[in-house]
Short mmCIF file of C-alpha atoms and ligand atoms in Angstrom, two decimals:
data_model
loop_
_atom_site.label_atom_id
_atom_site.label_comp_id
_atom_site.label_asym_id
_atom_site.label_seq_id
_atom_site.Cartn_x
_atom_site.Cartn_y
_atom_site.Cartn_z
CA MET O 86 101.13 101.03 128.50
CA ALA O 87 99.46 104.38 128.58
CA LYS O 88 98.64 107.16 126.24
CA ILE O 89 100.22 110.47 127.11
CA TYR O 90 98.21 113.65 127.21
CA LEU O 91 99.76 117.10 127.38
CA LYS O 92 97.10 119.68 128.15
CA ASN O 93 97.54 123.44 127.74
CA ILE O 94 101.29 123.29 128.34
CA ASN O 95 103.26 126.51 128.53
CA LYS O 96 106.93 126.95 129.33
CA SER O 97 109.28 129.89 129.12
CA TYR O 98 112.91 130.55 129.80
CA ASP O 99 114.08 134.06 130.70
CA ASN O 100 110.62 135.47 129.84
CA LYS O 101 110.77 133.92 126.38
CA ALA O 102 107.95 131.48 125.58
CA VAL O 103 109.51 128.17 124.49
CA LEU O 104 106.35 126.04 124.47
CA LYS O 105 103.06 127.78 123.68
CA ASN O 106 99.78 126.19 124.62
CA ILE O 107 100.73 122.64 123.64
CA ASN O 108 97.82 120.19 123.45
CA ILE O 109 98.60 116.71 122.22
CA VAL O 110 97.52 113.14 122.82
CA ILE O 111 100.28 110.61 122.13
CA ASN O 112 98.95 107.16 121.29
CA GLU O 113 100.16 104.12 123.17
CA GLY O 114 102.13 101.53 121.27
CA GLN O 115 102.94 103.98 118.49
CA LEU O 116 105.98 105.86 117.31
CA THR O 117 105.36 109.59 117.54
CA VAL O 118 107.90 112.03 116.17
CA LEU O 119 108.33 115.57 117.44
CA LEU O 120 109.75 117.29 114.38
CA GLY O 121 111.04 120.83 114.13
CA PRO O 122 114.08 123.00 113.47
CA SER O 123 116.72 123.62 116.10
CA GLY O 124 115.39 125.79 118.94
CA SER O 125 111.71 125.00 118.31
CA GLY O 126 111.22 123.46 121.77
CA LYS O 127 111.45 119.72 121.01
CA THR O 128 113.92 118.81 123.73
CA THR O 129 112.09 120.93 126.29
CA MET O 130 108.88 119.06 125.50
CA LEU O 131 110.61 115.66 125.71
CA HIS O 132 112.31 116.58 129.00
CA GLY O 133 108.94 117.70 130.35
CA ILE O 134 107.47 114.29 129.55
CA ALA O 135 110.44 112.59 131.23
CA GLY O 136 110.04 114.78 134.31
CA MET O 137 113.39 116.56 133.93
CA VAL O 138 111.76 119.92 133.29
CA ASP O 139 108.71 121.41 135.02
CA PHE O 140 106.12 122.89 132.72
CA GLU O 141 104.97 126.13 134.35
CA GLU O 142 101.38 125.80 133.15
CA GLY O 143 99.24 122.89 132.09
CA ASP O 144 98.89 119.23 132.93
CA ILE O 145 100.57 116.05 131.83
CA PHE O 146 98.80 112.71 132.07
CA PHE O 147 100.02 109.15 131.54
CA GLY O 148 96.71 107.39 130.98
CA ASP O 149 94.36 108.83 133.59
CA GLN O 150 97.13 109.61 136.03
CA LEU O 151 98.17 113.23 136.53
CA MET O 152 101.99 113.27 136.43
CA ASN O 153 102.77 116.95 137.10
CA HIS O 154 104.39 116.28 140.46
CA VAL O 155 105.62 112.76 139.88
CA SER O 156 109.43 112.61 139.99
CA ILE O 157 111.65 111.34 137.16
CA ASP O 158 112.33 107.94 138.67
CA LYS O 159 108.62 107.27 139.28
CA ARG O 160 107.47 108.21 135.78
CA ASN O 161 108.56 105.07 134.01
CA ALA O 162 109.56 107.08 130.97
CA VAL O 163 113.20 106.64 130.00
CA LEU O 164 115.13 109.14 127.94
CA VAL O 165 118.04 108.26 125.68
CA ASP O 166 119.91 111.48 125.21
CA GLN O 167 121.73 112.61 122.08
CA ASN O 168 125.01 112.19 123.92
CA LEU O 169 124.25 108.60 124.95
CA LEU O 170 126.30 108.82 128.14
CA LEU O 171 127.24 105.17 128.51
CA PHE O 172 129.35 104.43 131.58
CA PRO O 173 132.88 104.28 130.09
CA HIS O 174 134.32 102.00 132.78
CA MET O 175 131.56 99.40 132.45
CA THR O 176 131.21 96.66 129.88
CA VAL O 177 128.25 96.45 127.52
CA GLU O 178 126.64 93.88 129.85
CA SER O 179 127.10 96.01 132.95
CA ASN O 180 125.81 99.11 131.19
CA ILE O 181 122.63 97.28 130.23
CA ALA O 182 122.26 95.76 133.70
CA PHE O 183 122.78 99.06 135.51
CA GLY O 184 119.13 100.11 135.98
CA LEU O 185 118.14 96.65 137.12
CA LYS O 186 120.98 96.53 139.69
CA MET O 187 119.90 99.90 141.06
CA ARG O 188 116.45 98.44 141.51
CA ARG O 189 117.97 95.47 143.35
CA VAL O 190 116.55 92.95 140.94
CA ASN O 191 117.55 89.34 141.55
CA LYS O 192 120.90 88.43 139.88
CA SER O 193 119.62 85.54 137.80
CA VAL O 194 116.71 87.65 136.54
CA ILE O 195 119.19 90.37 135.55
CA LYS O 196 121.31 87.88 133.66
CA GLU O 197 118.32 86.56 131.75
CA LYS O 198 117.05 90.05 130.93
CA VAL O 199 120.49 91.26 129.77
CA ASN O 200 120.90 88.21 127.53
CA GLU O 201 117.50 88.81 126.02
CA LEU O 202 118.36 92.45 125.26
CA ILE O 203 121.76 91.50 123.82
CA ARG O 204 119.94 89.22 121.38
CA LEU O 205 117.18 91.73 120.64
CA LEU O 206 119.59 94.58 119.94
CA GLU O 207 121.95 92.29 118.00
CA LEU O 208 124.90 92.85 120.30
CA GLU O 209 126.06 89.24 120.54
CA GLY O 210 129.84 88.99 120.81
CA HIS O 211 130.17 92.49 122.29
CA GLU O 212 129.05 91.66 125.85
CA LYS O 213 132.47 92.14 127.44
CA LYS O 214 133.55 95.18 125.46
CA PHE O 215 133.82 98.69 126.84
CA PRO O 216 132.06 101.65 125.16
CA ASN O 217 135.27 102.91 123.55
CA GLU O 218 135.60 99.57 121.73
CA LEU O 219 132.23 99.98 120.02
CA SER O 220 131.10 101.68 116.80
CA GLY O 221 128.56 104.53 116.87
CA GLY O 222 125.69 102.26 115.93
CA GLN O 223 126.64 99.68 118.57
CA MET O 224 126.83 102.37 121.28
CA GLN O 225 123.41 103.54 120.21
CA ARG O 226 122.02 100.03 120.55
CA VAL O 227 123.60 99.61 123.99
CA ALA O 228 122.02 102.89 125.13
CA ILE O 229 118.62 101.71 123.89
CA ALA O 230 119.08 98.28 125.49
CA ARG O 231 119.96 99.94 128.78
CA ALA O 232 116.84 102.09 128.56
CA LEU O 233 114.62 99.11 127.72
CA ALA O 234 116.03 96.96 130.53
CA ILE O 235 113.76 98.49 133.14
CA GLU O 236 110.73 97.98 130.89
CA PRO O 237 109.63 101.59 130.71
CA GLU O 238 106.09 102.48 129.69
CA VAL O 239 107.50 105.13 127.42
CA LEU O 240 110.81 105.35 125.57
CA LEU O 241 112.01 108.85 124.69
CA LEU O 242 114.74 109.35 122.08
CA ASP O 243 116.29 112.77 121.47
CA GLU O 244 117.86 113.10 117.99
CA PRO O 245 119.14 109.53 118.32
CA PHE O 246 120.76 109.19 114.91
CA SER O 247 122.06 112.68 114.24
CA LYS O 248 125.68 111.73 114.86
CA LEU O 249 125.67 108.62 112.67
CA ASP O 250 126.78 108.57 109.04
CA ILE O 251 124.09 108.15 106.39
CA MET O 252 124.22 104.35 105.88
CA LEU O 253 124.29 103.59 109.58
CA ARG O 254 121.55 106.13 110.18
CA LYS O 255 119.26 104.38 107.69
CA ASN O 256 120.02 100.99 109.28
CA MET O 257 119.34 102.27 112.78
CA GLN O 258 116.11 103.95 111.66
CA GLU O 259 114.82 100.66 110.30
CA PHE O 260 116.11 98.74 113.30
CA VAL O 261 114.47 101.01 115.87
CA ARG O 262 111.19 101.14 113.97
CA ALA O 263 111.07 97.33 113.73
CA LEU O 264 111.95 97.00 117.43
CA GLN O 265 109.25 99.48 118.43
CA GLN O 266 106.65 97.55 116.44
CA LYS O 267 107.81 94.18 117.72
CA LEU O 268 107.67 95.24 121.38
CA ASN O 269 104.69 97.52 120.85
CA ILE O 270 106.34 100.27 122.92
CA THR O 271 105.17 103.85 123.12
CA LEU O 272 108.11 105.69 121.60
CA ILE O 273 108.48 109.45 121.31
CA MET O 274 111.36 110.55 119.14
CA VAL O 275 112.70 114.02 118.52
CA THR O 276 114.32 114.90 115.21
CA HIS O 277 114.91 117.88 112.91
CA ASP O 278 115.16 115.59 109.88
CA GLN O 279 111.89 115.54 107.91
CA GLU O 280 112.81 112.43 105.92
CA GLU O 281 113.55 110.52 109.11
CA ALA O 282 110.23 111.66 110.58
CA LEU O 283 108.19 110.71 107.53
CA SER O 284 109.80 107.31 107.11
CA MET O 285 109.59 106.19 110.75
CA ALA O 286 106.55 107.72 112.42
CA ASP O 287 102.97 106.66 112.97
CA GLN O 288 102.23 110.28 113.86
CA VAL O 289 104.26 113.44 113.31
CA ALA O 290 103.87 116.63 115.34
CA LEU O 291 105.50 119.60 113.63
CA LEU O 292 106.77 122.08 116.19
CA LEU O 293 107.67 125.57 114.96
CA ASP O 294 108.68 128.24 117.41
CA GLY O 295 107.10 126.44 120.37
CA GLU O 296 103.76 125.70 118.71
CA ILE O 297 102.40 122.49 117.24
CA LYS O 298 101.43 123.50 113.73
CA GLN O 299 100.08 120.14 112.59
CA TYR O 300 99.80 116.71 114.17
CA THR O 301 98.86 113.83 111.94
CA THR O 302 100.18 110.90 109.88
CA PRO O 303 103.28 111.28 107.68
CA ASN O 304 101.16 111.05 104.50
CA GLU O 305 98.76 113.70 105.59
CA ILE O 306 101.34 116.21 106.82
CA TYR O 307 103.33 115.93 103.59
CA GLU O 308 100.41 115.82 101.15
CA LYS O 309 97.87 117.96 102.98
CA PRO O 310 99.74 120.61 104.97
CA VAL O 311 97.34 122.95 106.77
CA SER O 312 99.39 126.07 106.07
CA LYS O 313 102.20 127.41 103.95
CA GLU O 314 104.65 127.25 106.84
CA VAL O 315 103.98 123.51 107.23
CA ALA O 316 104.30 123.01 103.46
CA ASP O 317 107.55 124.99 103.45
CA PHE O 318 109.11 122.82 106.15
CA PHE O 319 108.83 119.71 103.96
CA GLY O 320 110.96 121.10 101.20
CA VAL O 321 110.56 122.04 97.55
CA ARG O 322 107.05 123.13 96.53
CA ASN O 323 105.38 125.32 93.91
CA TYR O 324 102.83 127.98 94.75
CA PHE O 325 100.37 129.27 92.14
CA GLU O 326 98.46 132.37 93.18
CA GLY O 327 95.34 133.78 91.63
CA LYS O 328 91.56 133.95 91.85
CA ILE O 329 88.69 131.69 90.90
CA SER O 330 85.71 132.87 88.92
CA GLY O 331 83.19 130.94 86.89
CA GLY O 332 84.87 127.55 87.20
CA GLU O 333 88.27 128.87 86.18
CA PHE O 334 91.44 129.55 88.14
CA HIS O 335 93.01 132.75 86.78
CA SER O 336 96.72 133.02 87.51
CA HIS O 337 100.00 134.31 86.15
CA LEU O 338 100.38 130.93 84.43
CA GLY O 339 97.11 131.17 82.52
CA ARG O 340 93.58 129.92 83.10
CA PHE O 341 92.71 126.45 84.33
CA SER O 342 89.38 124.77 84.84
CA THR O 343 88.49 123.92 88.43
CA ASN O 344 85.41 122.77 90.31
CA LEU O 345 86.05 125.13 93.23
CA PRO O 346 83.66 128.01 93.89
CA ASN O 347 84.50 131.65 93.19
CA CYS O 348 87.24 133.09 95.37
CA GLU O 349 89.07 136.41 95.24
CA LYS O 350 92.46 135.12 96.38
CA ILE O 351 93.70 131.54 96.46
CA THR O 352 97.11 129.85 96.46
CA PHE O 353 97.52 126.31 95.15
CA MET O 354 100.46 124.19 96.28
CA PHE O 355 102.09 121.44 94.22
CA ARG O 356 105.02 119.25 95.19
CA PRO O 357 107.50 118.64 92.35
CA GLU O 358 106.17 115.10 91.93
CA GLN O 359 102.57 116.32 91.66
CA ILE O 360 103.21 118.02 88.34
CA GLY O 361 103.60 115.86 85.27
CA PHE O 362 105.10 116.23 81.80
CA GLY O 363 102.66 115.69 78.93
CA GLU O 364 101.56 116.68 75.47
CA LYS O 365 100.36 120.10 74.48
CA GLN O 366 96.65 120.27 75.33
CA LYS O 367 94.03 122.42 77.04
CA ASP O 368 95.23 123.47 80.51
CA SER O 369 98.85 122.44 79.92
CA ILE O 370 101.56 124.92 80.91
CA GLU O 371 104.26 125.59 78.34
CA GLY O 372 107.76 126.17 79.64
CA ILE O 373 111.46 125.78 78.94
CA VAL O 374 113.84 123.50 80.86
CA LYS O 375 116.23 125.74 82.74
CA ARG O 376 117.97 123.36 85.15
CA ARG O 377 118.29 119.64 85.61
CA VAL O 378 119.45 118.04 88.86
CA TYR O 379 120.11 114.31 88.86
CA SER O 380 119.78 112.56 92.21
CA GLY O 381 119.94 108.84 91.47
CA ASP O 382 116.31 107.84 91.79
CA LYS O 383 114.89 110.92 90.09
CA VAL O 384 115.65 114.10 88.22
CA VAL O 385 114.40 117.46 89.43
CA TYR O 386 113.84 119.99 86.65
CA THR O 387 113.43 123.72 86.99
CA ILE O 388 111.07 124.89 84.27
CA ASP O 389 110.85 128.53 83.29
CA VAL O 390 107.34 129.69 82.52
CA ARG O 391 107.67 133.32 81.49
CA ASP O 392 109.35 134.86 84.55
CA PHE O 393 108.29 132.07 86.96
CA HIS O 394 110.08 128.87 87.90
CA ILE O 395 108.31 125.57 88.44
CA HIS O 396 110.05 122.59 90.03
CA VAL O 397 109.06 119.23 88.60
CA SER O 398 110.52 115.87 89.52
CA SER O 399 110.49 112.90 87.24
CA PHE O 400 111.72 109.35 87.09
CA ILE O 401 114.84 108.87 85.07
CA TYR O 402 113.20 107.56 81.91
CA LYS O 403 111.79 111.04 81.17
CA GLU O 404 114.88 112.70 79.71
CA PHE O 405 114.84 116.39 78.95
CA ASN O 406 117.74 118.70 78.29
CA ILE O 407 118.34 122.33 79.10
CA GLY O 408 116.45 124.49 76.62
CA ASP O 409 113.82 121.85 75.71
CA LYS O 410 110.25 123.04 75.38
CA VAL O 411 107.95 121.06 77.68
CA TYR O 412 104.26 120.96 78.58
CA LEU O 413 103.32 120.57 82.22
CA GLN O 414 100.11 119.17 83.62
CA ALA O 415 98.80 120.10 87.05
CA ASN O 416 95.48 118.91 88.46
CA PHE O 417 93.91 121.86 90.26
CA ASP O 418 90.97 119.78 91.43
CA LYS O 419 93.18 117.54 93.55
CA ALA O 420 95.70 120.11 94.74
CA VAL O 421 96.10 121.53 98.24
CA TYR O 422 95.15 125.18 98.43
CA PHE O 423 95.34 127.98 100.95
CA ILE O 424 92.86 130.84 101.10
P1 ADP Y 689 115.17 122.06 120.28
O1 ADP Y 689 115.34 120.78 121.03
O2 ADP Y 689 113.95 122.06 119.39
O3 ADP Y 689 116.37 122.48 119.53
P2 ADP Y 689 115.05 123.28 122.92
O4 ADP Y 689 113.84 122.72 123.56
O5 ADP Y 689 116.35 122.71 123.33
O6 ADP Y 689 114.86 123.23 121.33
O7 ADP Y 689 115.12 124.84 123.17
C1 ADP Y 689 114.07 125.71 122.86
C2 ADP Y 689 114.44 127.12 123.29
O8 ADP Y 689 114.57 127.18 124.70
C3 ADP Y 689 115.76 127.60 122.73
O9 ADP Y 689 115.63 128.95 122.39
C4 ADP Y 689 116.73 127.41 123.88
O10 ADP Y 689 117.76 128.33 123.81
C5 ADP Y 689 115.85 127.64 125.09
N1 ADP Y 689 116.29 126.84 126.26
C6 ADP Y 689 116.27 125.48 126.35
N2 ADP Y 689 116.72 125.08 127.55
C7 ADP Y 689 117.01 126.20 128.26
C8 ADP Y 689 117.52 126.45 129.58
N3 ADP Y 689 117.78 125.45 130.42
N4 ADP Y 689 117.71 127.73 129.93
C9 ADP Y 689 117.41 128.75 129.10
N5 ADP Y 689 116.94 128.58 127.85
C10 ADP Y 689 116.74 127.34 127.42
MG1 MG Y 690 117.02 119.50 121.05
#
């Protein structure tokens, strides 16, 4: 196993920069997610690691070894593409055995290895089936088994679950995460789905327009985004703008005590779940319930405060109706802020 180090990577297509000065160390034995919207450069980065694309500037290391000119088949990094590309005329067994046969591995060793992977990927009973006789999730597991057969140092998955329906996607997410932890493989996964990234990853790298904007744990990137554009990517948030003077934050919502020093311009960020409902008291924000969206595990309210809207989420037992007067509590001492 090896950590992967991308150093000062640049890549462009048709004079358009697609990857801009990428610097990242990917930990061995962890699941690292490259997250970003479509077109942000995720696949290009993954293909560069696999050796399918040449970066025009910068270095790529597996451990201490410089890999820039090492060909795909010598990199020991296997990519499972979005389109899976199983061999349609081969059974599940033969698909999994393919890489080992190409490497002229001894037949009995192949048989043992294939059986082990069939068990590991829970494909028992499907050994003799052809790809068109399998469900989406089963095909996915065969593709992963085939990739794992040659015992790669690094497994690369490009949007692996994007074509699966929601239930199957959740199952496969859990399955792949558990498998990665059990085998302790270095896994790099590309996705545009923030929920998938947060729930599966050890580390998330957010890629926007070819740049890594933040690279850290799921908790940290969601709760402590380094910029508004990172905060924006993770969905609904509230921004409160104003200034701080004499231990008070002055904003369009009123004045709030804070322990931050004086500052001419500051923006606080609150996720909907970081604002609570409470009683009328000092520092509470009075508003009227404007909208109420039920989503099973929670309700998201839109609260009108004069001509501003604040989004607040709450567990079901807090029931408010449209038009109710409510008092909101926000802790400005704990909140993320941007200056
Ligand atoms: P993502 O996987 O995040 O959707 P890609 O890495 O596939 O993004 O693409 C990033 C940008 O590079 C896009 O604007 C895409 O059009 C462009 N691009 C990717 N591959 C090629 C290529 N082979 N030739 C020209 N442009 C490409
Ligand atoms: Mg892509």
